[in-house]
Amino acid sequence: MDYKWLGHNIQVIRKLKGLTQQELSDQIGINLQSLSKIERGINYPTFDTLQKLTEILEVTANELLAGELKSTSHIEAKILKFLEREERLNVELAHGQYDNPLDEDEWIEYELQKLREYITDYIHSDKRNASDLYPLKKLIQGQKLQKLIDRYDDYYSFDLFGETIEGHKQVNPYLPETVKTIIADEEGHISSSLEFPDNSGE
């Protein structure tokens, strides 16, 4: 048995199954550092840990120990590279502020810039079809609607507790003076309650 490829094969199969190191370590009952050392070939798993790995990854011990995994196609290799790039970007955006000289405001601006670039590259790809963008449109539409609902809830809370929103950036759309109130007159005609200047010249 060749232990040289054990950690490599565990890592390859874990990623193909869409599991993070944390998720796999939780399932087999060891800590994250132990699994990381196994995947890097620094430590070897105990028999019990190896048995749990084979059960969760749905492979045999021989497949893990028989040498470099040969079942990955060129498409799977591309998938693994994509996942590695995505994971690096996620880590950078989630934790990079702790390891860089930027202050908080500069880091927020940098984070927004990277996210805008990522989304823009996806949208403007030459191979992008309209059907690819519909799920993104649906997501944005949901976010916009939720923001509107949150604003309504804020204004409703102000009204409920008799508070004021004076000085707030957003104008309350529910104040009477901001709305054109349409009323019906005695003759059944519709007219605006706002007063308009008389331009008849009389």
JSON list of C-alpha atoms in Angstrom, two decimals:
[
{"chain": "A", "resi": 1, "resn": "MET", "atom": "CA", "xyz": [0.00, 0.00, 0.00]},
{"chain": "A", "resi": 2, "resn": "ASP", "atom": "CA", "xyz": [1.28, 3.43, -0.94]},
{"chain": "A", "resi": 3, "resn": "TYR", "atom": "CA", "xyz": [0.56, 5.96, 1.81]},
{"chain": "A", "resi": 4, "resn": "LYS", "atom": "CA", "xyz": [2.07, 8.72, -0.34]},
{"chain": "A", "resi": 5, "resn": "TRP", "atom": "CA", "xyz": [-1.21, 9.34, -2.20]},
{"chain": "A", "resi": 6, "resn": "LEU", "atom": "CA", "xyz": [-3.59, 8.82, 0.73]},
{"chain": "A", "resi": 7, "resn": "GLY", "atom": "CA", "xyz": [-3.99, 12.46, 1.74]},
{"chain": "A", "resi": 8, "resn": "HIS", "atom": "CA", "xyz": [-4.12, 13.63, -1.87]},
{"chain": "A", "resi": 9, "resn": "ASN", "atom": "CA", "xyz": [-6.87, 11.14, -2.73]},
{"chain": "A", "resi": 10, "resn": "ILE", "atom": "CA", "xyz": [-8.91, 12.06, 0.34]},
{"chain": "A", "resi": 11, "resn": "GLN", "atom": "CA", "xyz": [-8.72, 15.73, -0.64]},
{"chain": "A", "resi": 12, "resn": "VAL", "atom": "CA", "xyz": [-9.69, 15.06, -4.27]},
{"chain": "A", "resi": 13, "resn": "ILE", "atom": "CA", "xyz": [-12.72, 12.95, -3.38]},
{"chain": "A", "resi": 14, "resn": "ARG", "atom": "CA", "xyz": [-13.81, 15.37, -0.64]},
{"chain": "A", "resi": 15, "resn": "LYS", "atom": "CA", "xyz": [-13.85, 18.28, -3.10]},
{"chain": "A", "resi": 16, "resn": "LEU", "atom": "CA", "xyz": [-15.63, 16.24, -5.75]},
{"chain": "A", "resi": 17, "resn": "LYS", "atom": "CA", "xyz": [-18.36, 15.58, -3.21]},
{"chain": "A", "resi": 18, "resn": "GLY", "atom": "CA", "xyz": [-18.59, 19.28, -2.37]},
{"chain": "A", "resi": 19, "resn": "LEU", "atom": "CA", "xyz": [-17.47, 18.89, 1.24]},
{"chain": "A", "resi": 20, "resn": "THR", "atom": "CA", "xyz": [-15.33, 21.41, 3.10]},
{"chain": "A", "resi": 21, "resn": "GLN", "atom": "CA", "xyz": [-12.61, 20.23, 5.44]},
{"chain": "A", "resi": 22, "resn": "GLN", "atom": "CA", "xyz": [-14.72, 21.37, 8.39]},
{"chain": "A", "resi": 23, "resn": "GLU", "atom": "CA", "xyz": [-17.75, 19.38, 7.21]},
{"chain": "A", "resi": 24, "resn": "LEU", "atom": "CA", "xyz": [-15.75, 16.21, 6.65]},
{"chain": "A", "resi": 25, "resn": "SER", "atom": "CA", "xyz": [-13.85, 16.50, 9.94]},
{"chain": "A", "resi": 26, "resn": "ASP", "atom": "CA", "xyz": [-17.16, 16.96, 11.79]},
{"chain": "A", "resi": 27, "resn": "GLN", "atom": "CA", "xyz": [-18.63, 13.86, 10.16]},
{"chain": "A", "resi": 28, "resn": "ILE", "atom": "CA", "xyz": [-15.69, 11.62, 10.98]},
{"chain": "A", "resi": 29, "resn": "GLY", "atom": "CA", "xyz": [-15.28, 13.04, 14.50]},
{"chain": "A", "resi": 30, "resn": "ILE", "atom": "CA", "xyz": [-11.81, 14.61, 14.35]},
{"chain": "A", "resi": 31, "resn": "ASN", "atom": "CA", "xyz": [-10.72, 18.23, 14.50]},
{"chain": "A", "resi": 32, "resn": "LEU", "atom": "CA", "xyz": [-10.02, 20.36, 11.44]},
{"chain": "A", "resi": 33, "resn": "GLN", "atom": "CA", "xyz": [-6.27, 20.50, 12.04]},
{"chain": "A", "resi": 34, "resn": "SER", "atom": "CA", "xyz": [-6.01, 16.68, 12.14]},
{"chain": "A", "resi": 35, "resn": "LEU", "atom": "CA", "xyz": [-7.81, 16.31, 8.81]},
{"chain": "A", "resi": 36, "resn": "SER", "atom": "CA", "xyz": [-5.68, 19.05, 7.25]},
{"chain": "A", "resi": 37, "resn": "LYS", "atom": "CA", "xyz": [-2.50, 17.22, 8.28]},
{"chain": "A", "resi": 38, "resn": "ILE", "atom": "CA", "xyz": [-3.86, 13.95, 6.85]},
{"chain": "A", "resi": 39, "resn": "GLU", "atom": "CA", "xyz": [-4.68, 15.57, 3.52]},
{"chain": "A", "resi": 40, "resn": "ARG", "atom": "CA", "xyz": [-1.22, 17.18, 3.36]},
{"chain": "A", "resi": 41, "resn": "GLY", "atom": "CA", "xyz": [0.48, 13.84, 4.09]},
{"chain": "A", "resi": 42, "resn": "ILE", "atom": "CA", "xyz": [1.93, 14.99, 7.42]},
{"chain": "A", "resi": 43, "resn": "ASN", "atom": "CA", "xyz": [-0.02, 12.48, 9.51]},
{"chain": "A", "resi": 44, "resn": "TYR", "atom": "CA", "xyz": [-1.79, 9.22, 8.73]},
{"chain": "A", "resi": 45, "resn": "PRO", "atom": "CA", "xyz": [-5.30, 8.39, 9.95]},
{"chain": "A", "resi": 46, "resn": "THR", "atom": "CA", "xyz": [-5.97, 5.74, 12.56]},
{"chain": "A", "resi": 47, "resn": "PHE", "atom": "CA", "xyz": [-7.78, 2.59, 11.44]},
{"chain": "A", "resi": 48, "resn": "ASP", "atom": "CA", "xyz": [-11.09, 3.88, 12.86]},
{"chain": "A", "resi": 49, "resn": "THR", "atom": "CA", "xyz": [-10.67, 7.25, 11.13]},
{"chain": "A", "resi": 50, "resn": "LEU", "atom": "CA", "xyz": [-9.77, 5.55, 7.83]},
{"chain": "A", "resi": 51, "resn": "GLN", "atom": "CA", "xyz": [-12.87, 3.37, 8.10]},
{"chain": "A", "resi": 52, "resn": "LYS", "atom": "CA", "xyz": [-15.08, 6.42, 8.67]},
{"chain": "A", "resi": 53, "resn": "LEU", "atom": "CA", "xyz": [-13.44, 8.19, 5.74]},
{"chain": "A", "resi": 54, "resn": "THR", "atom": "CA", "xyz": [-14.19, 5.31, 3.40]},
{"chain": "A", "resi": 55, "resn": "GLU", "atom": "CA", "xyz": [-17.83, 5.23, 4.54]},
{"chain": "A", "resi": 56, "resn": "ILE", "atom": "CA", "xyz": [-18.44, 8.98, 4.16]},
{"chain": "A", "resi": 57, "resn": "LEU", "atom": "CA", "xyz": [-16.48, 9.34, 0.90]},
{"chain": "A", "resi": 58, "resn": "GLU", "atom": "CA", "xyz": [-18.05, 6.10, -0.41]},
{"chain": "A", "resi": 59, "resn": "VAL", "atom": "CA", "xyz": [-14.75, 4.54, -1.50]},
{"chain": "A", "resi": 60, "resn": "THR", "atom": "CA", "xyz": [-12.72, 1.53, -0.42]},
{"chain": "A", "resi": 61, "resn": "ALA", "atom": "CA", "xyz": [-9.48, 1.70, 1.53]},
{"chain": "A", "resi": 62, "resn": "ASN", "atom": "CA", "xyz": [-7.70, 0.17, -1.47]},
{"chain": "A", "resi": 63, "resn": "GLU", "atom": "CA", "xyz": [-8.87, 3.03, -3.69]},
{"chain": "A", "resi": 64, "resn": "LEU", "atom": "CA", "xyz": [-7.44, 5.56, -1.24]},
{"chain": "A", "resi": 65, "resn": "LEU", "atom": "CA", "xyz": [-4.15, 3.68, -0.79]},
{"chain": "A", "resi": 66, "resn": "ALA", "atom": "CA", "xyz": [-3.50, 2.14, -4.22]},
{"chain": "A", "resi": 67, "resn": "GLY", "atom": "CA", "xyz": [-1.84, 5.22, -5.74]},
{"chain": "A", "resi": 68, "resn": "GLU", "atom": "CA", "xyz": [-2.90, 8.43, -7.43]},
{"chain": "A", "resi": 69, "resn": "LEU", "atom": "CA", "xyz": [-6.63, 8.47, -8.08]},
{"chain": "A", "resi": 70, "resn": "LYS", "atom": "CA", "xyz": [-7.18, 7.77, -11.78]},
{"chain": "A", "resi": 71, "resn": "SER", "atom": "CA", "xyz": [-10.94, 8.23, -11.98]},
{"chain": "A", "resi": 72, "resn": "THR", "atom": "CA", "xyz": [-10.90, 12.01, -12.36]},
{"chain": "A", "resi": 73, "resn": "SER", "atom": "CA", "xyz": [-11.56, 13.16, -15.91]},
{"chain": "A", "resi": 74, "resn": "HIS", "atom": "CA", "xyz": [-10.26, 16.39, -17.44]},
{"chain": "A", "resi": 75, "resn": "ILE", "atom": "CA", "xyz": [-13.63, 17.97, -16.66]},
{"chain": "A", "resi": 76, "resn": "GLU", "atom": "CA", "xyz": [-13.34, 17.02, -13.00]},
{"chain": "A", "resi": 77, "resn": "ALA", "atom": "CA", "xyz": [-9.84, 18.53, -12.92]},
{"chain": "A", "resi": 78, "resn": "LYS", "atom": "CA", "xyz": [-11.27, 21.83, -14.22]},
{"chain": "A", "resi": 79, "resn": "ILE", "atom": "CA", "xyz": [-13.97, 21.67, -11.56]},
{"chain": "A", "resi": 80, "resn": "LEU", "atom": "CA", "xyz": [-11.35, 21.22, -8.86]},
{"chain": "A", "resi": 81, "resn": "LYS", "atom": "CA", "xyz": [-9.35, 24.20, -10.13]},
{"chain": "A", "resi": 82, "resn": "PHE", "atom": "CA", "xyz": [-12.51, 26.30, -10.20]},
{"chain": "A", "resi": 83, "resn": "LEU", "atom": "CA", "xyz": [-13.36, 25.30, -6.62]},
{"chain": "A", "resi": 84, "resn": "GLU", "atom": "CA", "xyz": [-9.83, 26.16, -5.49]},
{"chain": "A", "resi": 85, "resn": "ARG", "atom": "CA", "xyz": [-10.06, 29.65, -7.07]},
{"chain": "A", "resi": 86, "resn": "GLU", "atom": "CA", "xyz": [-13.47, 30.24, -5.55]},
{"chain": "A", "resi": 87, "resn": "GLU", "atom": "CA", "xyz": [-12.28, 29.08, -2.14]},
{"chain": "A", "resi": 88, "resn": "ARG", "atom": "CA", "xyz": [-9.27, 31.42, -2.26]},
{"chain": "A", "resi": 89, "resn": "LEU", "atom": "CA", "xyz": [-11.48, 34.38, -3.17]},
{"chain": "A", "resi": 90, "resn": "ASN", "atom": "CA", "xyz": [-13.97, 33.56, -0.41]},
{"chain": "A", "resi": 91, "resn": "VAL", "atom": "CA", "xyz": [-11.20, 33.30, 2.17]},
{"chain": "A", "resi": 92, "resn": "GLU", "atom": "CA", "xyz": [-9.63, 36.54, 0.99]},
{"chain": "A", "resi": 93, "resn": "LEU", "atom": "CA", "xyz": [-12.90, 38.47, 1.20]},
{"chain": "A", "resi": 94, "resn": "ALA", "atom": "CA", "xyz": [-13.98, 36.90, 4.48]},
{"chain": "A", "resi": 95, "resn": "HIS", "atom": "CA", "xyz": [-10.70, 37.03, 6.40]},
{"chain": "A", "resi": 96, "resn": "GLY", "atom": "CA", "xyz": [-8.25, 39.19, 4.46]},
{"chain": "A", "resi": 97, "resn": "GLN", "atom": "CA", "xyz": [-8.91, 42.27, 6.58]},
{"chain": "A", "resi": 98, "resn": "TYR", "atom": "CA", "xyz": [-7.05, 40.63, 9.46]},
{"chain": "A", "resi": 99, "resn": "ASP", "atom": "CA", "xyz": [-3.85, 40.20, 7.46]},
{"chain": "A", "resi": 100, "resn": "ASN", "atom": "CA", "xyz": [-3.52, 43.40, 5.46]},
{"chain": "A", "resi": 101, "resn": "PRO", "atom": "CA", "xyz": [-2.45, 47.00, 6.20]},
{"chain": "A", "resi": 102, "resn": "LEU", "atom": "CA", "xyz": [-5.74, 48.55, 5.04]},
{"chain": "A", "resi": 103, "resn": "ASP", "atom": "CA", "xyz": [-7.97, 50.22, 7.59]},
{"chain": "A", "resi": 104, "resn": "GLU", "atom": "CA", "xyz": [-11.61, 49.19, 7.90]},
{"chain": "A", "resi": 105, "resn": "ASP", "atom": "CA", "xyz": [-13.02, 51.74, 5.43]},
{"chain": "A", "resi": 106, "resn": "GLU", "atom": "CA", "xyz": [-10.34, 50.94, 2.84]},
{"chain": "A", "resi": 107, "resn": "TRP", "atom": "CA", "xyz": [-10.97, 47.22, 3.24]},
{"chain": "A", "resi": 108, "resn": "ILE", "atom": "CA", "xyz": [-14.74, 47.63, 2.76]},
{"chain": "A", "resi": 109, "resn": "GLU", "atom": "CA", "xyz": [-14.10, 49.59, -0.45]},
{"chain": "A", "resi": 110, "resn": "TYR", "atom": "CA", "xyz": [-11.63, 46.93, -1.65]},
{"chain": "A", "resi": 111, "resn": "GLU", "atom": "CA", "xyz": [-14.12, 44.16, -0.86]},
{"chain": "A", "resi": 112, "resn": "LEU", "atom": "CA", "xyz": [-16.87, 45.94, -2.81]},
{"chain": "A", "resi": 113, "resn": "GLN", "atom": "CA", "xyz": [-14.51, 46.45, -5.74]},
{"chain": "A", "resi": 114, "resn": "LYS", "atom": "CA", "xyz": [-13.59, 42.75, -5.89]},
{"chain": "A", "resi": 115, "resn": "LEU", "atom": "CA", "xyz": [-17.23, 41.68, -5.67]},
{"chain": "A", "resi": 116, "resn": "ARG", "atom": "CA", "xyz": [-18.24, 44.13, -8.43]},
{"chain": "A", "resi": 117, "resn": "GLU", "atom": "CA", "xyz": [-15.44, 42.82, -10.65]},
{"chain": "A", "resi": 118, "resn": "TYR", "atom": "CA", "xyz": [-16.49, 39.23, -10.00]},
{"chain": "A", "resi": 119, "resn": "ILE", "atom": "CA", "xyz": [-20.16, 39.89, -10.84]},
{"chain": "A", "resi": 120, "resn": "THR", "atom": "CA", "xyz": [-19.33, 42.10, -13.84]},
{"chain": "A", "resi": 121, "resn": "ASP", "atom": "CA", "xyz": [-17.01, 39.48, -15.33]},
{"chain": "A", "resi": 122, "resn": "TYR", "atom": "CA", "xyz": [-19.80, 36.93, -15.10]},
{"chain": "A", "resi": 123, "resn": "ILE", "atom": "CA", "xyz": [-22.44, 39.20, -16.64]},
{"chain": "A", "resi": 124, "resn": "HIS", "atom": "CA", "xyz": [-20.29, 40.46, -19.52]},
{"chain": "A", "resi": 125, "resn": "SER", "atom": "CA", "xyz": [-18.83, 37.12, -20.55]},
{"chain": "A", "resi": 126, "resn": "ASP", "atom": "CA", "xyz": [-19.04, 36.56, -24.32]},
{"chain": "A", "resi": 127, "resn": "LYS", "atom": "CA", "xyz": [-20.51, 33.12, -23.72]},
{"chain": "A", "resi": 128, "resn": "ARG", "atom": "CA", "xyz": [-23.24, 34.35, -21.38]},
{"chain": "A", "resi": 129, "resn": "ASN", "atom": "CA", "xyz": [-26.84, 33.76, -22.51]},
{"chain": "A", "resi": 130, "resn": "ALA", "atom": "CA", "xyz": [-29.93, 35.56, -21.30]},
{"chain": "A", "resi": 131, "resn": "SER", "atom": "CA", "xyz": [-31.08, 32.34, -19.64]},
{"chain": "A", "resi": 132, "resn": "ASP", "atom": "CA", "xyz": [-27.89, 32.39, -17.54]},
{"chain": "A", "resi": 133, "resn": "LEU", "atom": "CA", "xyz": [-28.86, 35.76, -16.13]},
{"chain": "A", "resi": 134, "resn": "TYR", "atom": "CA", "xyz": [-32.48, 35.01, -15.22]},
{"chain": "A", "resi": 135, "resn": "PRO", "atom": "CA", "xyz": [-31.54, 33.36, -11.88]},
{"chain": "A", "resi": 136, "resn": "LEU", "atom": "CA", "xyz": [-29.33, 36.37, -11.10]},
{"chain": "A", "resi": 137, "resn": "LYS", "atom": "CA", "xyz": [-32.18, 38.73, -11.98]},
{"chain": "A", "resi": 138, "resn": "LYS", "atom": "CA", "xyz": [-34.53, 36.78, -9.72]},
{"chain": "A", "resi": 139, "resn": "LEU", "atom": "CA", "xyz": [-32.04, 37.00, -6.86]},
{"chain": "A", "resi": 140, "resn": "ILE", "atom": "CA", "xyz": [-31.61, 40.77, -7.28]},
{"chain": "A", "resi": 141, "resn": "GLN", "atom": "CA", "xyz": [-35.35, 41.25, -7.60]},
{"chain": "A", "resi": 142, "resn": "GLY", "atom": "CA", "xyz": [-35.84, 39.44, -4.31]},
{"chain": "A", "resi": 143, "resn": "GLN", "atom": "CA", "xyz": [-33.18, 41.58, -2.62]},
{"chain": "A", "resi": 144, "resn": "LYS", "atom": "CA", "xyz": [-34.77, 44.80, -3.91]},
{"chain": "A", "resi": 145, "resn": "LEU", "atom": "CA", "xyz": [-38.20, 43.71, -2.73]},
{"chain": "A", "resi": 146, "resn": "GLN", "atom": "CA", "xyz": [-36.87, 42.75, 0.70]},
{"chain": "A", "resi": 147, "resn": "LYS", "atom": "CA", "xyz": [-35.19, 46.14, 1.05]},
{"chain": "A", "resi": 148, "resn": "LEU", "atom": "CA", "xyz": [-38.47, 47.85, 0.19]},
{"chain": "A", "resi": 149, "resn": "ILE", "atom": "CA", "xyz": [-40.33, 45.71, 2.74]},
{"chain": "A", "resi": 150, "resn": "ASP", "atom": "CA", "xyz": [-37.73, 46.54, 5.39]},
{"chain": "A", "resi": 151, "resn": "ARG", "atom": "CA", "xyz": [-38.17, 50.25, 4.68]},
{"chain": "A", "resi": 152, "resn": "TYR", "atom": "CA", "xyz": [-41.92, 49.91, 5.01]},
{"chain": "A", "resi": 153, "resn": "ASP", "atom": "CA", "xyz": [-41.49, 48.08, 8.33]},
{"chain": "A", "resi": 154, "resn": "ASP", "atom": "CA", "xyz": [-39.21, 50.88, 9.56]},
{"chain": "A", "resi": 155, "resn": "TYR", "atom": "CA", "xyz": [-41.74, 53.56, 8.69]},
{"chain": "A", "resi": 156, "resn": "TYR", "atom": "CA", "xyz": [-44.56, 51.52, 10.20]},
{"chain": "A", "resi": 157, "resn": "SER", "atom": "CA", "xyz": [-42.58, 51.23, 13.45]},
{"chain": "A", "resi": 158, "resn": "PHE", "atom": "CA", "xyz": [-42.07, 55.00, 13.53]},
{"chain": "A", "resi": 159, "resn": "ASP", "atom": "CA", "xyz": [-45.80, 55.59, 13.09]},
{"chain": "A", "resi": 160, "resn": "LEU", "atom": "CA", "xyz": [-46.70, 52.92, 15.63]},
{"chain": "A", "resi": 161, "resn": "PHE", "atom": "CA", "xyz": [-44.60, 54.44, 18.39]},
{"chain": "A", "resi": 162, "resn": "GLY", "atom": "CA", "xyz": [-45.23, 58.08, 17.44]},
{"chain": "A", "resi": 163, "resn": "GLU", "atom": "CA", "xyz": [-41.58, 58.67, 16.58]},
{"chain": "A", "resi": 164, "resn": "THR", "atom": "CA", "xyz": [-40.21, 60.96, 13.88]},
{"chain": "A", "resi": 165, "resn": "ILE", "atom": "CA", "xyz": [-37.93, 60.33, 10.92]},
{"chain": "A", "resi": 166, "resn": "GLU", "atom": "CA", "xyz": [-36.88, 63.94, 10.58]},
{"chain": "A", "resi": 167, "resn": "GLY", "atom": "CA", "xyz": [-33.24, 64.13, 9.49]},
{"chain": "A", "resi": 168, "resn": "HIS", "atom": "CA", "xyz": [-33.25, 60.65, 7.97]},
{"chain": "A", "resi": 169, "resn": "LYS", "atom": "CA", "xyz": [-31.87, 60.22, 4.47]},
{"chain": "A", "resi": 170, "resn": "GLN", "atom": "CA", "xyz": [-34.99, 58.51, 3.17]},
{"chain": "A", "resi": 171, "resn": "VAL", "atom": "CA", "xyz": [-38.18, 60.51, 2.80]},
{"chain": "A", "resi": 172, "resn": "ASN", "atom": "CA", "xyz": [-41.28, 58.90, 4.27]},
{"chain": "A", "resi": 173, "resn": "PRO", "atom": "CA", "xyz": [-43.50, 58.11, 1.27]},
{"chain": "A", "resi": 174, "resn": "TYR", "atom": "CA", "xyz": [-46.54, 57.79, 3.50]},
{"chain": "A", "resi": 175, "resn": "LEU", "atom": "CA", "xyz": [-46.70, 61.39, 4.77]},
{"chain": "A", "resi": 176, "resn": "PRO", "atom": "CA", "xyz": [-49.86, 63.13, 3.47]},
{"chain": "A", "resi": 177, "resn": "GLU", "atom": "CA", "xyz": [-47.98, 66.15, 2.12]},
{"chain": "A", "resi": 178, "resn": "THR", "atom": "CA", "xyz": [-45.82, 63.95, -0.12]},
{"chain": "A", "resi": 179, "resn": "VAL", "atom": "CA", "xyz": [-48.74, 62.26, -1.81]},
{"chain": "A", "resi": 180, "resn": "LYS", "atom": "CA", "xyz": [-51.16, 63.76, -4.34]},
{"chain": "A", "resi": 181, "resn": "THR", "atom": "CA", "xyz": [-54.53, 63.04, -2.79]},
{"chain": "A", "resi": 182, "resn": "ILE", "atom": "CA", "xyz": [-57.23, 62.47, -5.36]},
{"chain": "A", "resi": 183, "resn": "ILE", "atom": "CA", "xyz": [-60.81, 63.14, -4.23]},
{"chain": "A", "resi": 184, "resn": "ALA", "atom": "CA", "xyz": [-64.18, 62.97, -5.87]},
{"chain": "A", "resi": 185, "resn": "ASP", "atom": "CA", "xyz": [-66.19, 66.22, -5.98]},
{"chain": "A", "resi": 186, "resn": "GLU", "atom": "CA", "xyz": [-69.96, 66.50, -5.56]},
{"chain": "A", "resi": 187, "resn": "GLU", "atom": "CA", "xyz": [-70.59, 66.21, -9.32]},
{"chain": "A", "resi": 188, "resn": "GLY", "atom": "CA", "xyz": [-68.68, 62.92, -9.55]},
{"chain": "A", "resi": 189, "resn": "HIS", "atom": "CA", "xyz": [-65.58, 64.40, -11.26]},
{"chain": "A", "resi": 190, "resn": "ILE", "atom": "CA", "xyz": [-62.05, 63.54, -10.18]},
{"chain": "A", "resi": 191, "resn": "SER", "atom": "CA", "xyz": [-59.82, 66.45, -9.23]},
{"chain": "A", "resi": 192, "resn": "SER", "atom": "CA", "xyz": [-56.52, 66.90, -7.48]},
{"chain": "A", "resi": 193, "resn": "SER", "atom": "CA", "xyz": [-56.50, 68.32, -3.98]},
{"chain": "A", "resi": 194, "resn": "LEU", "atom": "CA", "xyz": [-53.43, 70.39, -4.89]},
{"chain": "A", "resi": 195, "resn": "GLU", "atom": "CA", "xyz": [-54.07, 74.03, -5.79]},
{"chain": "A", "resi": 196, "resn": "PHE", "atom": "CA", "xyz": [-52.96, 75.09, -9.25]},
{"chain": "A", "resi": 197, "resn": "PRO", "atom": "CA", "xyz": [-52.45, 78.75, -10.31]},
{"chain": "A", "resi": 198, "resn": "ASP", "atom": "CA", "xyz": [-55.11, 80.37, -12.47]},
{"chain": "A", "resi": 199, "resn": "ASN", "atom": "CA", "xyz": [-53.55, 81.12, -15.89]},
{"chain": "A", "resi": 200, "resn": "SER", "atom": "CA", "xyz": [-56.74, 82.33, -17.57]},
{"chain": "A", "resi": 201, "resn": "GLY", "atom": "CA", "xyz": [-55.63, 85.94, -17.30]},
{"chain": "A", "resi": 202, "resn": "GLU", "atom": "CA", "xyz": [-58.88, 87.06, -15.67]}
]
